[in-house]
Short mmCIF file of C-alpha atoms and ligand atoms in Angstrom, two decimals:
data_model
loop_
_atom_site.label_atom_id
_atom_site.label_comp_id
_atom_site.label_asym_id
_atom_site.label_seq_id
_atom_site.Cartn_x
_atom_site.Cartn_y
_atom_site.Cartn_z
CA MET A 855 22.00 -9.04 15.77
CA ASN A 856 24.49 -11.69 16.84
CA LYS A 857 23.14 -15.05 15.72
CA GLU A 858 24.50 -18.59 15.74
CA ARG A 859 23.37 -19.06 12.13
CA LYS A 860 23.30 -16.51 9.30
CA LEU A 861 19.81 -15.09 8.94
CA ILE A 862 17.91 -15.85 5.75
CA VAL A 863 14.92 -13.71 4.80
CA ALA A 864 12.92 -14.77 1.75
CA GLY A 865 10.06 -13.00 0.01
CA ASN A 866 7.38 -15.37 -1.25
CA TRP A 867 5.55 -13.33 -3.85
CA LYS A 868 2.95 -16.11 -4.28
CA MET A 869 0.64 -15.56 -7.30
CA ASN A 870 1.37 -11.84 -7.57
CA LYS A 871 3.24 -9.51 -9.94
CA THR A 872 3.31 -9.19 -13.70
CA VAL A 873 6.79 -9.12 -15.22
CA ALA A 874 6.77 -5.30 -15.23
CA GLU A 875 5.69 -5.17 -11.59
CA ALA A 876 8.25 -7.79 -10.63
CA LEU A 877 11.01 -5.76 -12.27
CA ASP A 878 9.93 -2.62 -10.40
CA LEU A 879 10.04 -4.49 -7.12
CA VAL A 880 13.40 -6.18 -7.64
CA ARG A 881 15.02 -2.98 -8.92
CA GLY A 882 13.83 -1.14 -5.83
CA LEU A 883 15.11 -3.89 -3.55
CA LYS A 884 18.51 -3.87 -5.25
CA ILE A 885 18.92 -0.21 -4.40
CA GLU A 886 17.55 -0.44 -0.85
CA LEU A 887 19.50 -3.56 0.09
CA ALA A 888 22.73 -2.94 -1.81
CA ASN A 889 24.89 -2.92 1.30
CA ILE A 890 23.32 -5.83 3.17
CA LYS A 891 25.81 -8.61 3.80
CA GLU A 892 24.65 -9.87 7.19
CA VAL A 893 21.47 -11.53 5.89
CA ASP A 894 20.86 -13.88 2.97
CA VAL A 895 18.06 -12.19 1.03
CA VAL A 896 16.01 -14.31 -1.37
CA VAL A 897 13.20 -13.25 -3.71
CA CYS A 898 10.74 -15.86 -4.99
CA PRO A 899 8.72 -14.46 -7.92
CA PRO A 900 6.15 -16.47 -9.86
CA TYR A 901 7.64 -18.66 -12.62
CA THR A 902 6.59 -16.20 -15.32
CA ALA A 903 8.87 -13.49 -13.91
CA LEU A 904 11.91 -15.67 -13.12
CA SER A 905 13.64 -15.01 -16.42
CA GLU A 906 13.53 -11.22 -16.20
CA VAL A 907 14.13 -11.03 -12.45
CA SER A 908 17.13 -13.36 -12.80
CA LYS A 909 18.87 -10.80 -15.04
CA GLU A 910 18.34 -8.11 -12.40
CA VAL A 911 19.73 -10.12 -9.48
CA LEU A 912 22.86 -11.26 -11.35
CA ASP A 913 24.93 -8.29 -10.23
CA SER A 914 23.37 -7.94 -6.80
CA ASN A 915 23.39 -9.52 -3.35
CA LEU A 916 19.83 -10.82 -3.86
CA LYS A 917 19.34 -14.51 -4.51
CA LEU A 918 16.58 -16.07 -6.55
CA GLY A 919 14.08 -18.68 -5.42
CA ALA A 920 11.13 -20.49 -6.99
CA GLN A 921 7.86 -21.29 -5.27
CA ASN A 922 7.58 -24.95 -6.26
CA MET A 923 9.22 -27.58 -8.44
CA SER A 924 8.36 -30.95 -9.91
CA GLU A 925 9.75 -34.08 -8.30
CA ASN A 926 10.32 -35.39 -11.84
CA GLY A 927 12.91 -34.64 -14.48
CA VAL A 928 11.90 -33.15 -17.84
CA GLY A 929 9.22 -35.01 -19.76
CA ALA A 930 5.51 -35.49 -20.17
CA TYR A 931 4.25 -33.67 -17.07
CA THR A 932 1.87 -30.98 -18.33
CA GLY A 933 2.01 -27.77 -16.34
CA GLU A 934 5.04 -28.78 -14.28
CA ILE A 935 8.49 -27.18 -14.02
CA ALA A 936 11.70 -29.22 -13.70
CA ALA A 937 14.89 -28.41 -11.84
CA THR A 938 16.89 -27.89 -15.05
CA MET A 939 14.44 -25.17 -16.10
CA LEU A 940 14.91 -23.33 -12.82
CA LYS A 941 18.68 -23.65 -13.01
CA GLU A 942 18.62 -21.93 -16.38
CA PHE A 943 17.60 -18.78 -14.48
CA SER A 944 20.16 -19.16 -11.69
CA VAL A 945 17.53 -20.13 -9.16
CA ARG A 946 19.21 -21.15 -5.89
CA TYR A 947 16.28 -21.91 -3.56
CA VAL A 948 12.93 -23.64 -4.00
CA ILE A 949 10.02 -23.27 -1.59
CA LEU A 950 8.38 -26.66 -1.07
CA GLY A 951 5.23 -27.76 0.71
CA HIS A 952 3.83 -24.33 1.41
CA SER A 953 0.57 -24.69 3.35
CA GLU A 954 -1.29 -23.23 0.37
CA ARG A 955 0.01 -26.07 -1.80
CA ARG A 956 -0.68 -28.61 0.93
CA GLN A 957 -4.25 -27.26 1.10
CA TYR A 958 -5.15 -26.42 -2.52
CA GLN A 959 -2.98 -28.89 -4.45
CA LYS A 960 -3.30 -31.59 -1.77
CA GLU A 961 0.48 -32.00 -1.56
CA SER A 962 1.46 -34.62 0.99
CA SER A 963 4.61 -34.74 3.09
CA GLU A 964 5.59 -37.85 1.12
CA LEU A 965 5.44 -35.89 -2.15
CA ILE A 966 7.32 -32.99 -0.59
CA SER A 967 10.14 -35.33 0.47
CA LYS A 968 10.46 -36.52 -3.15
CA LYS A 969 10.60 -32.90 -4.29
CA ALA A 970 13.23 -32.11 -1.64
CA LEU A 971 15.41 -34.95 -2.94
CA ALA A 972 14.98 -33.67 -6.52
CA VAL A 973 15.90 -30.15 -5.42
CA HIS A 974 19.10 -31.44 -3.80
CA ALA A 975 19.91 -33.67 -6.77
CA ALA A 976 20.00 -30.44 -8.81
CA SER A 977 22.24 -28.76 -6.20
CA LEU A 978 19.51 -26.31 -5.27
CA LYS A 979 18.39 -25.61 -1.71
CA PRO A 980 14.84 -26.42 -0.58
CA ILE A 981 12.88 -24.24 1.82
CA VAL A 982 10.55 -26.84 3.32
CA CYS A 983 7.43 -25.40 4.94
CA VAL A 984 5.60 -26.91 7.88
CA GLY A 985 2.92 -25.57 10.20
CA GLU A 986 -0.24 -26.38 12.06
CA THR A 987 -3.74 -25.00 11.53
CA LEU A 988 -5.64 -23.15 14.23
CA ALA A 989 -7.88 -26.19 14.87
CA GLU A 990 -4.81 -28.40 15.26
CA ARG A 991 -3.20 -25.98 17.69
CA GLU A 992 -6.37 -25.50 19.72
CA SER A 993 -6.96 -29.21 20.01
CA GLY A 994 -3.44 -29.68 21.40
CA ARG A 995 -2.12 -31.44 18.29
CA MET A 996 0.52 -28.93 17.25
CA GLN A 997 3.52 -31.09 18.12
CA GLU A 998 2.00 -34.20 16.55
CA VAL A 999 1.32 -32.30 13.30
CA LEU A 1000 4.78 -30.72 13.19
CA GLN A 1001 6.42 -34.07 13.90
CA SER A 1002 4.53 -35.77 11.10
CA GLN A 1003 5.25 -32.95 8.61
CA VAL A 1004 8.93 -32.60 9.53
CA GLN A 1005 9.65 -36.33 9.55
CA GLY A 1006 7.59 -36.95 6.41
CA SER A 1007 8.81 -34.00 4.35
CA LEU A 1008 12.50 -34.46 5.18
CA ALA A 1009 12.53 -38.25 4.93
CA GLY A 1010 15.47 -39.72 3.05
CA LEU A 1011 17.71 -36.65 3.12
CA THR A 1012 21.35 -37.25 3.99
CA LYS A 1013 22.96 -35.27 6.79
CA GLU A 1014 24.82 -33.20 4.20
CA GLN A 1015 21.57 -32.45 2.34
CA MET A 1016 19.80 -31.54 5.59
CA CYS A 1017 22.50 -28.98 6.39
CA GLU A 1018 21.70 -27.30 3.06
CA THR A 1019 17.94 -27.39 3.68
CA ILE A 1020 15.98 -24.52 5.17
CA VAL A 1021 12.88 -25.28 7.21
CA ALA A 1022 10.13 -22.67 7.37
CA TYR A 1023 7.73 -22.82 10.31
CA GLU A 1024 4.54 -21.17 9.11
CA PRO A 1025 1.58 -21.59 11.45
CA VAL A 1026 -1.34 -21.62 9.02
CA TRP A 1027 -3.43 -19.41 11.30
CA ALA A 1028 -0.82 -16.64 11.03
CA ILE A 1029 -0.56 -16.58 7.23
CA GLY A 1030 -2.11 -13.50 5.68
CA THR A 1031 -4.28 -12.98 8.75
CA GLY A 1032 -2.34 -10.24 10.50
CA LYS A 1033 -2.09 -12.61 13.50
CA THR A 1034 1.55 -13.26 14.26
CA ALA A 1035 2.77 -15.98 16.57
CA SER A 1036 4.09 -14.42 19.77
CA THR A 1037 7.84 -14.58 20.16
CA ALA A 1038 7.36 -17.28 22.79
CA GLN A 1039 5.10 -19.35 20.49
CA ALA A 1040 7.58 -19.01 17.61
CA GLN A 1041 10.59 -19.91 19.74
CA GLU A 1042 8.77 -22.90 21.25
CA ALA A 1043 7.82 -24.31 17.84
CA HIS A 1044 11.29 -23.68 16.38
CA ALA A 1045 13.01 -25.35 19.32
CA PHE A 1046 10.62 -28.29 18.97
CA ILE A 1047 11.43 -28.60 15.24
CA ARG A 1048 15.17 -28.42 15.96
CA GLY A 1049 14.71 -31.19 18.53
CA LEU A 1050 13.04 -33.33 15.86
CA LEU A 1051 16.07 -32.76 13.61
CA VAL A 1052 18.37 -33.95 16.40
CA GLY A 1053 16.39 -37.19 16.48
CA MET A 1054 16.31 -37.62 12.70
CA PHE A 1055 19.89 -36.56 12.04
CA ASP A 1056 22.16 -35.48 14.89
CA ASP A 1057 22.93 -32.56 17.12
CA SER A 1058 25.49 -30.93 14.85
CA VAL A 1059 23.17 -31.10 11.81
CA ALA A 1060 20.29 -29.67 13.85
CA ARG A 1061 22.47 -26.81 15.01
CA ARG A 1062 23.37 -25.90 11.43
CA VAL A 1063 19.86 -25.93 9.93
CA ARG A 1064 18.25 -22.54 9.51
CA ILE A 1065 14.60 -22.39 10.54
CA GLN A 1066 12.60 -19.44 9.20
CA TYR A 1067 9.41 -18.12 10.74
CA GLY A 1068 6.55 -17.17 8.41
CA GLY A 1069 3.14 -15.67 9.07
CA SER A 1070 2.33 -11.94 9.06
CA VAL A 1071 5.96 -10.90 9.45
CA LYS A 1072 6.36 -7.14 9.05
CA ALA A 1073 8.95 -4.52 9.86
CA ALA A 1074 7.35 -3.86 13.25
CA ASN A 1075 7.66 -7.43 14.53
CA ALA A 1076 10.70 -8.71 12.62
CA ARG A 1077 13.34 -7.70 15.12
CA GLU A 1078 11.63 -9.36 18.08
CA LEU A 1079 10.80 -12.56 16.19
CA LEU A 1080 14.20 -12.92 14.56
CA GLY A 1081 15.85 -12.17 17.88
CA GLN A 1082 14.69 -15.53 19.25
CA PRO A 1083 17.54 -18.03 19.54
CA ASP A 1084 16.01 -20.66 17.23
CA VAL A 1085 14.48 -18.25 14.69
CA ASP A 1086 16.99 -17.88 11.86
CA GLY A 1087 15.06 -15.77 9.40
CA ALA A 1088 11.67 -15.16 7.90
CA LEU A 1089 9.54 -16.28 4.98
CA VAL A 1090 7.50 -13.21 4.13
CA GLY A 1091 4.32 -13.06 2.06
CA GLY A 1092 2.29 -9.84 1.95
CA ALA A 1093 5.02 -7.57 3.24
CA ALA A 1094 7.40 -8.86 0.55
CA LEU A 1095 5.30 -7.29 -2.21
CA GLU A 1096 6.47 -3.72 -1.58
CA VAL A 1097 10.05 -2.42 -1.59
CA ARG A 1098 9.69 -0.41 1.60
CA SER A 1099 8.08 -3.08 3.78
CA PHE A 1100 10.42 -5.90 2.68
CA ALA A 1101 13.56 -3.79 2.90
CA ASP A 1102 12.56 -2.59 6.38
CA ILE A 1103 12.11 -6.17 7.60
CA ILE A 1104 15.66 -6.94 6.55
CA LYS A 1105 17.11 -3.72 7.94
CA ASN A 1106 15.29 -4.26 11.25
CA SER A 1107 16.62 -7.78 11.56
CA ILE A 1108 20.31 -6.82 11.46
P1 13P B 1001 2.09 -13.48 5.03
O1 13P B 1001 3.43 -12.84 5.36
O2 13P B 1001 1.30 -12.73 4.03
O3 13P B 1001 1.34 -13.82 6.27
O4 13P B 1001 2.44 -14.88 4.31
C1 13P B 1001 3.33 -15.73 4.89
C2 13P B 1001 3.66 -16.80 3.93
O5 13P B 1001 2.83 -17.64 3.62
C3 13P B 1001 4.99 -16.81 3.34
O6 13P B 1001 5.24 -18.00 2.64
#
């Protein structure tokens, strides 16, 4: 696939996998994806498996991501994880503001922007998630919601930091539901987000930012979705939990 930006496909394992299961999965992926150079492939295990998985990815083309990070440095923040702790395990990417965290942990775009700044301060790359719910889409508020989330969550980033930021468009109604956005819906939302980035930063920054699509991505729909001009990769949940299904998404996107 000839794309303007290098594709980036990340597996968000969410709250799944013991250490032993995580090792099985990453070892399988290493074998299946050993020759992949065209796509940046990222695996995001739960914190408890980062240490062991990091040893496995060292000598591979897989990169490691975390699913969240504190906006604070080390200190008295019970239950939180700081950037320095992630860097110890060679983590390169951090998913921020996933809709599940926005919903269950009540994370606001303002908090996510603080986390994004902390991620950059540690020279890591944030994957900042945005997306509307079904009710918001059906009431014609999709653009308003995306604008508020994009502008709020990316507030305060420099142009240089924005170029090193990945945005993930994940319509909430497509997450874990088996309902995928149509290629036209995905392209429309991605183009809209890129337009917002032109306004916040400039045209050249917006053209460099990679925007992933997330929501029921599987091998069967990856090629069509990732073939859209403004879709630069995928953030995969359920289908990232098995070697075969995740590897096939990546192979089908090349
Ligand atoms: P599913 O691929 O399971 O729909 O999850 C998408 C997602 O939330 C990835 O972050």
